[in-house]
Amino acid sequence: LDGSVQTSVMESRGRDTHPRGAIDVVVDPEVEIRSPVTGTVISATTYVLYCEYSDDLVFIEPDERPGWQVKVFHIDGFQVAPGQRVEAGVTVLAPRATLLPFESQVDELTATPSWPHVHIEVIDPSIPDRPGPGGGC
């Protein structure tokens, strides 16, 4: 398609998930992050990535799939709150993507210097959660 972006399916890194179960979207480090779906914010929180790095995450219940969750990871702060309505492509979730302090898998596919990426997952609650090997921190 004219104007489309390059896509790649990355290696799974040994995870027990479908190779197309999530997407990493490379973004300009100065551009705000907008909601990928229209729906309601379930949670906006800070968590510890890889047992070491602070990162922010927003959970959204999409209008099109009540009960499902769209998770947006690797955002630097958040500008939404639980219960807030968001509109796809309009509502700002965060001022920017997180600049991770390490090289990520997606960096191998981008130009130098690498731009940050936002990780987006869609969770279907009818599929049982399968914890990864190694447990938590």
CSV table of N, CA, C and O in Angstrom, one decimal, residues 2-62:
chain,number,residue,atom,x,y,z
A,2,ASP,N,0.4,2.2,-0.7
A,2,ASP,CA,1.2,3.5,-0.8
A,2,ASP,C,1.1,4.2,0.6
A,2,ASP,O,0.0,4.3,1.2
A,3,GLY,N,2.2,4.6,1.2
A,3,GLY,CA,2.2,5.3,2.4
A,3,GLY,C,2.3,4.3,3.7
A,3,GLY,O,2.2,4.8,4.8
A,4,SER,N,2.3,3.0,3.4
A,4,SER,CA,2.3,2.1,4.6
A,4,SER,C,3.7,2.0,5.2
A,4,SER,O,4.7,2.4,4.6
A,5,VAL,N,3.7,1.5,6.4
A,5,VAL,CA,5.0,1.3,7.1
A,5,VAL,C,5.5,-0.1,7.0
A,5,VAL,O,4.7,-1.0,6.8
A,6,GLN,N,6.8,-0.3,7.2
A,6,GLN,CA,7.4,-1.6,7.1
A,6,GLN,C,6.9,-2.4,8.4
A,6,GLN,O,6.9,-1.8,9.5
A,7,THR,N,6.6,-3.7,8.2
A,7,THR,CA,6.3,-4.5,9.4
A,7,THR,C,7.2,-5.7,9.4
A,7,THR,O,7.6,-6.2,8.3
A,8,SER,N,7.4,-6.3,10.5
A,8,SER,CA,8.2,-7.5,10.7
A,8,SER,C,7.6,-8.4,11.8
A,8,SER,O,7.1,-7.8,12.8
A,9,VAL,N,7.7,-9.7,11.7
A,9,VAL,CA,7.3,-10.6,12.8
A,9,VAL,C,8.6,-10.9,13.5
A,9,VAL,O,9.5,-11.5,12.8
A,10,MET,N,8.7,-10.6,14.7
A,10,MET,CA,10.0,-10.8,15.5
A,10,MET,C,10.0,-12.2,16.1
A,10,MET,O,9.0,-12.8,16.3
A,11,GLU,N,11.2,-12.6,16.5
A,11,GLU,CA,11.3,-13.9,17.2
A,11,GLU,C,10.6,-13.8,18.5
A,11,GLU,O,10.5,-12.8,19.1
A,12,SER,N,10.1,-15.0,19.0
A,12,SER,CA,9.3,-15.0,20.2
A,12,SER,C,10.1,-14.9,21.5
A,12,SER,O,9.6,-14.6,22.5
A,13,ARG,N,11.4,-15.0,21.5
A,13,ARG,CA,12.3,-15.0,22.7
A,13,ARG,C,11.8,-16.1,23.7
A,13,ARG,O,12.0,-15.9,24.9
A,14,GLY,N,11.3,-17.2,23.2
A,14,GLY,CA,11.0,-18.3,24.0
A,14,GLY,C,9.7,-18.2,24.8
A,14,GLY,O,9.4,-18.9,25.7
A,15,ARG,N,8.9,-17.2,24.4
A,15,ARG,CA,7.6,-17.0,25.1
A,15,ARG,C,6.5,-17.9,24.5
A,15,ARG,O,6.5,-18.2,23.3
A,16,ASP,N,5.6,-18.3,25.4
A,16,ASP,CA,4.5,-19.1,25.0
A,16,ASP,C,3.3,-18.3,24.5
A,16,ASP,O,2.2,-18.4,25.1
A,17,THR,N,3.5,-17.5,23.5
A,17,THR,CA,2.5,-16.6,23.0
A,17,THR,C,2.5,-16.6,21.5
A,17,THR,O,3.5,-17.0,20.9
A,18,HIS,N,1.4,-16.3,20.9
A,18,HIS,CA,1.3,-16.2,19.4
A,18,HIS,C,2.3,-15.1,18.9
A,18,HIS,O,2.3,-14.0,19.5
A,19,PRO,N,3.0,-15.3,17.8
A,19,PRO,CA,3.9,-14.3,17.3
A,19,PRO,C,3.2,-13.0,16.9
A,19,PRO,O,3.9,-12.0,16.7
A,20,ARG,N,1.9,-13.0,16.7
A,20,ARG,CA,1.2,-11.8,16.3
A,20,ARG,C,0.2,-11.4,17.4
A,20,ARG,O,-0.8,-10.8,17.1
A,21,GLY,N,0.5,-11.8,18.7
A,21,GLY,CA,-0.4,-11.4,19.8
A,21,GLY,C,-0.2,-10.1,20.4
A,21,GLY,O,-0.9,-9.6,21.2
A,22,ALA,N,0.9,-9.4,19.9
A,22,ALA,CA,1.2,-8.0,20.3
A,22,ALA,C,1.9,-7.3,19.2
A,22,ALA,O,2.4,-7.9,18.3
A,23,ILE,N,2.0,-6.0,19.4
A,23,ILE,CA,2.8,-5.2,18.4
A,23,ILE,C,3.6,-4.2,19.1
A,23,ILE,O,3.3,-3.6,20.1
A,24,ASP,N,4.8,-4.0,18.5
A,24,ASP,CA,5.7,-2.9,19.0
A,24,ASP,C,5.7,-1.8,17.9
A,24,ASP,O,6.0,-2.1,16.7
A,25,VAL,N,5.2,-0.6,18.3
A,25,VAL,CA,5.1,0.5,17.3
A,25,VAL,C,6.2,1.5,17.6
A,25,VAL,O,6.2,2.1,18.7
A,26,VAL,N,7.2,1.7,16.7
A,26,VAL,CA,8.2,2.6,16.9
A,26,VAL,C,7.7,4.0,16.6
A,26,VAL,O,6.9,4.2,15.7
A,27,VAL,N,8.0,4.9,17.6
A,27,VAL,CA,7.4,6.3,17.6
A,27,VAL,C,8.5,7.3,17.7
A,27,VAL,O,9.5,7.1,18.3
A,28,ASP,N,8.2,8.5,17.2
A,28,ASP,CA,9.1,9.7,17.4
A,28,ASP,C,9.2,9.9,18.9
A,28,ASP,O,8.2,10.0,19.6
A,29,PRO,N,10.4,10.1,19.4
A,29,PRO,CA,10.5,10.4,20.9
A,29,PRO,C,9.9,11.6,21.4
A,29,PRO,O,9.7,11.8,22.6
A,30,GLU,N,9.5,12.5,20.5
A,30,GLU,CA,8.9,13.8,20.9
A,30,GLU,C,7.4,13.8,20.7
A,30,GLU,O,6.7,14.9,20.9
A,31,VAL,N,6.8,12.7,20.3
A,31,VAL,CA,5.3,12.7,19.9
A,31,VAL,C,4.5,12.1,21.0
A,31,VAL,O,4.9,11.0,21.6
A,32,GLU,N,3.4,12.7,21.4
A,32,GLU,CA,2.5,12.2,22.4
A,32,GLU,C,1.9,10.8,21.9
A,32,GLU,O,1.7,10.6,20.7
A,33,ILE,N,1.6,10.0,22.9
A,33,ILE,CA,1.0,8.7,22.6
A,33,ILE,C,-0.5,8.8,22.8
A,33,ILE,O,-1.0,9.1,23.9
A,34,ARG,N,-1.2,8.4,21.7
A,34,ARG,CA,-2.7,8.5,21.7
A,34,ARG,C,-3.3,7.1,21.9
A,34,ARG,O,-2.7,6.1,21.5
A,35,SER,N,-4.5,7.0,22.3
A,35,SER,CA,-5.2,5.8,22.5
A,35,SER,C,-5.4,5.0,21.2
A,35,SER,O,-5.8,5.7,20.2
A,36,PRO,N,-5.1,3.7,21.1
A,36,PRO,CA,-5.3,3.0,19.9
A,36,PRO,C,-6.7,2.5,19.7
A,36,PRO,O,-7.1,2.1,18.6
A,37,VAL,N,-7.6,2.7,20.7
A,37,VAL,CA,-9.0,2.2,20.6
A,37,VAL,C,-9.9,3.2,21.4
A,37,VAL,O,-9.4,4.0,22.2
A,38,THR,N,-11.1,3.1,21.1
A,38,THR,CA,-12.2,3.9,21.8
A,38,THR,C,-12.7,3.0,22.9
A,38,THR,O,-13.0,1.8,22.6
A,39,GLY,N,-12.7,3.5,24.1
A,39,GLY,CA,-13.2,2.7,25.2
A,39,GLY,C,-13.1,3.4,26.5
A,39,GLY,O,-13.0,4.6,26.6
A,40,THR,N,-12.9,2.6,27.6
A,40,THR,CA,-12.8,3.1,29.0
A,40,THR,C,-11.5,2.7,29.6
A,40,THR,O,-11.2,1.5,29.5
A,41,VAL,N,-10.8,3.6,30.3
A,41,VAL,CA,-9.5,3.2,31.0
A,41,VAL,C,-9.9,2.4,32.2
A,41,VAL,O,-10.7,2.8,33.0
A,42,ILE,N,-9.3,1.2,32.3
A,42,ILE,CA,-9.4,0.3,33.4
A,42,ILE,C,-8.4,0.7,34.5
A,42,ILE,O,-8.7,0.7,35.7
A,43,SER,N,-7.2,0.9,34.0
A,43,SER,CA,-6.1,1.2,35.0
A,43,SER,C,-5.0,2.0,34.2
A,43,SER,O,-4.8,1.8,33.0
A,44,ALA,N,-4.3,2.8,35.0
A,44,ALA,CA,-3.1,3.5,34.5
A,44,ALA,C,-2.1,3.4,35.7
A,44,ALA,O,-2.4,3.9,36.8
A,45,THR,N,-1.0,2.7,35.4
A,45,THR,CA,-0.1,2.4,36.6
A,45,THR,C,1.3,2.3,36.2
A,45,THR,O,1.7,2.3,35.0
A,46,THR,N,2.2,2.4,37.2
A,46,THR,CA,3.6,2.2,37.0
A,46,THR,C,3.9,0.8,37.5
A,46,THR,O,3.4,0.3,38.4
A,47,TYR,N,4.8,0.1,36.8
A,47,TYR,CA,5.2,-1.2,37.1
A,47,TYR,C,6.7,-1.4,36.9
A,47,TYR,O,7.4,-0.5,36.4
A,48,VAL,N,7.3,-2.5,37.3
A,48,VAL,CA,8.7,-2.7,37.2
A,48,VAL,C,8.9,-3.7,36.0
A,48,VAL,O,8.5,-4.9,36.1
A,49,LEU,N,9.6,-3.2,35.0
A,49,LEU,CA,9.9,-4.0,33.8
A,49,LEU,C,11.2,-4.8,34.0
A,49,LEU,O,12.2,-4.2,34.4
A,50,TYR,N,11.1,-6.1,33.7
A,50,TYR,CA,12.3,-7.0,33.8
A,50,TYR,C,12.9,-6.9,35.2
A,50,TYR,O,14.1,-7.0,35.3
A,51,CYS,N,12.1,-6.7,36.2
A,51,CYS,CA,12.5,-6.7,37.6
A,51,CYS,C,13.5,-5.6,37.9
A,51,CYS,O,14.2,-5.6,39.0
A,52,GLU,N,13.6,-4.6,37.0
A,52,GLU,CA,14.7,-3.6,37.2
A,52,GLU,C,14.3,-2.1,36.8
A,52,GLU,O,14.8,-1.2,37.4
A,53,TYR,N,13.4,-2.0,35.8
A,53,TYR,CA,13.2,-0.7,35.2
A,53,TYR,C,11.8,-0.2,35.4
A,53,TYR,O,10.8,-0.9,35.2
A,54,SER,N,11.6,1.0,35.8
A,54,SER,CA,10.3,1.6,36.0
A,54,SER,C,9.7,1.9,34.6
A,54,SER,O,10.4,2.5,33.7
A,55,ASP,N,8.4,1.6,34.5
A,55,ASP,CA,7.7,1.8,33.2
A,55,ASP,C,6.3,2.1,33.5
A,55,ASP,O,5.8,1.7,34.6
A,56,ASP,N,5.6,2.7,32.6
A,56,ASP,CA,4.1,3.0,32.8
A,56,ASP,C,3.3,2.2,31.8
A,56,ASP,O,3.8,1.9,30.7
A,57,LEU,N,2.0,1.9,32.2
A,57,LEU,CA,1.2,1.1,31.4
A,57,LEU,C,-0.3,1.5,31.6
A,57,LEU,O,-0.7,1.9,32.7
A,58,VAL,N,-1.1,1.5,30.5
A,58,VAL,CA,-2.5,1.8,30.6
A,58,VAL,C,-3.3,0.6,30.1
A,58,VAL,O,-2.9,0.0,29.0
A,59,PHE,N,-4.4,0.2,30.8
A,59,PHE,CA,-5.3,-0.8,30.4
A,59,PHE,C,-6.6,-0.1,29.9
A,59,PHE,O,-7.1,0.7,30.6
A,60,ILE,N,-7.1,-0.5,28.7
A,60,ILE,CA,-8.3,0.1,28.2
A,60,ILE,C,-9.3,-1.1,27.8
A,60,ILE,O,-8.9,-2.1,27.2
A,61,GLU,N,-10.6,-0.9,28.2
A,61,GLU,CA,-11.6,-1.9,27.8
A,61,GLU,C,-12.2,-1.3,26.5
A,61,GLU,O,-12.8,-0.2,26.6
A,62,PRO,N,-12.0,-1.9,25.3
A,62,PRO,CA,-12.5,-1.3,24.1
A,62,PRO,C,-14.0,-1.4,24.0
A,62,PRO,O,-14.6,-2.5,24.4
